[in-house]
XYZ file of N, CA and C in Angstrom:
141
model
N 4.719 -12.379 9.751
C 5.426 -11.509 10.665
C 4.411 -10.621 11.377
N 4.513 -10.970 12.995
C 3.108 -9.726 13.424
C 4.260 -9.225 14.523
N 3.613 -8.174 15.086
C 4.381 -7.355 16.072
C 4.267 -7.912 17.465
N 5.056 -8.186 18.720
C 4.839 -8.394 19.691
C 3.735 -7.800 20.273
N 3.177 -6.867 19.986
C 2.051 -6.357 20.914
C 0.780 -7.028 20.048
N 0.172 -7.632 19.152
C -0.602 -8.242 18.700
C -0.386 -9.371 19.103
N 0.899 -10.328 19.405
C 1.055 -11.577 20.244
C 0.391 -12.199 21.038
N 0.951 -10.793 21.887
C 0.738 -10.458 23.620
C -0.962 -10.298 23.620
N -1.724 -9.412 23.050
C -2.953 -9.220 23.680
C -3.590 -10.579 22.973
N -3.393 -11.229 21.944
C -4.382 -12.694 21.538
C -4.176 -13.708 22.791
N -2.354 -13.652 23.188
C -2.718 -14.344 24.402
C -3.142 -13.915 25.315
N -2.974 -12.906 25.640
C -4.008 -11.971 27.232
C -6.003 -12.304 26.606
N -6.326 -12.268 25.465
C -7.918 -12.639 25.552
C -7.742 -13.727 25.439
N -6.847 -14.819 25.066
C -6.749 -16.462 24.773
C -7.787 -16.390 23.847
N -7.236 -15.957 22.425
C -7.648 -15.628 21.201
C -6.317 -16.742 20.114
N -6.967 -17.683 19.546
C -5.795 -18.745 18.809
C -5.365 -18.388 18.101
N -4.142 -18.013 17.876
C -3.267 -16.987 17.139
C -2.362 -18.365 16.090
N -2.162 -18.325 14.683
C -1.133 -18.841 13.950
C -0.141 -17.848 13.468
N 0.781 -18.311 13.094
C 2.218 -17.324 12.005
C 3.083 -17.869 11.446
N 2.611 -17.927 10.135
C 3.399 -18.400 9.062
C 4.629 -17.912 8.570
N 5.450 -18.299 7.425
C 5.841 -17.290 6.294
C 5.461 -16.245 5.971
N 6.047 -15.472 5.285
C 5.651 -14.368 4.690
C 5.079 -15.126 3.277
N 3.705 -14.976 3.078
C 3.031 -15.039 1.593
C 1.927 -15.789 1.413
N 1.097 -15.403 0.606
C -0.137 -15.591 1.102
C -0.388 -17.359 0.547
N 0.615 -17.496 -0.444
C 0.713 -19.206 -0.169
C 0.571 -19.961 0.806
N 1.640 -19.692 1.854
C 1.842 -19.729 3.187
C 0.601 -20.114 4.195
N 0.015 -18.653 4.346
C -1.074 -18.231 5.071
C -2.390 -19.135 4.767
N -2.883 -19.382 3.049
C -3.758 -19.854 2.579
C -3.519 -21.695 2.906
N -2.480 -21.866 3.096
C -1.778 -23.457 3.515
C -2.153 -23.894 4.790
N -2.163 -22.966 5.460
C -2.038 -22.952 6.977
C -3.466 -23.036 7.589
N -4.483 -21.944 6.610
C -5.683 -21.728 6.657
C -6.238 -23.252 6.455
N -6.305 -24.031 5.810
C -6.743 -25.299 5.208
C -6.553 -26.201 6.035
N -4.931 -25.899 5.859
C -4.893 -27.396 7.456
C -5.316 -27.151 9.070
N -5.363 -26.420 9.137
C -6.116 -25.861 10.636
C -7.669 -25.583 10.323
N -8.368 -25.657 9.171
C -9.518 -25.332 8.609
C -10.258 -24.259 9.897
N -8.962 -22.887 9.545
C -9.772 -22.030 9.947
C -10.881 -21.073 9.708
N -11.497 -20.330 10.453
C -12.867 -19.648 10.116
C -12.392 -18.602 9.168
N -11.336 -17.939 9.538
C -10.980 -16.851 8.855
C -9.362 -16.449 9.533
N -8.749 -15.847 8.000
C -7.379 -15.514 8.093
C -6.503 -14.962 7.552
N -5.729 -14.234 7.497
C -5.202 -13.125 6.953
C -3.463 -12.774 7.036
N -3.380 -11.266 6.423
C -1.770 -11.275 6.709
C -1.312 -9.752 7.912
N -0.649 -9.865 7.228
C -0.105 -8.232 8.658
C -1.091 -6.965 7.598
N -0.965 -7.238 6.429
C -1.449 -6.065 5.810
C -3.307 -6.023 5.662
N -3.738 -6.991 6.586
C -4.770 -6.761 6.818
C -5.789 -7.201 5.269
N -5.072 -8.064 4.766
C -5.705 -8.507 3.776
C -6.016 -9.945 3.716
N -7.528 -9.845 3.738
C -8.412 -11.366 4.635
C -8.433 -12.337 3.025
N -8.173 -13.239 3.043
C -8.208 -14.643 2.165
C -9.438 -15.380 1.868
């Protein structure tokens, strides 16, 4: 869950934005199959 104004400016820099579930199951799932660099939740807690 992120706020519309964090949306909005990843697409205004065309910054690749994902959004999962809520939980860091979720997030850590998502991380793997997109084998991203780095990734996190709303509470700012990086994986």
């Amino acid at each position: 869950m992120t706020n519309y104004g964090i949306r909005n400016l990843y697409k205004i820099k065309n910054i690749n934005f994902l959004e999962t579930e809520v939980g860091d199951k979720y997030v850590l799932e998502e991380i793997k199959k997109k084998n991203a660099i780095i990734g996190g939740n709303h509470q700012v807690i990086l994986l």
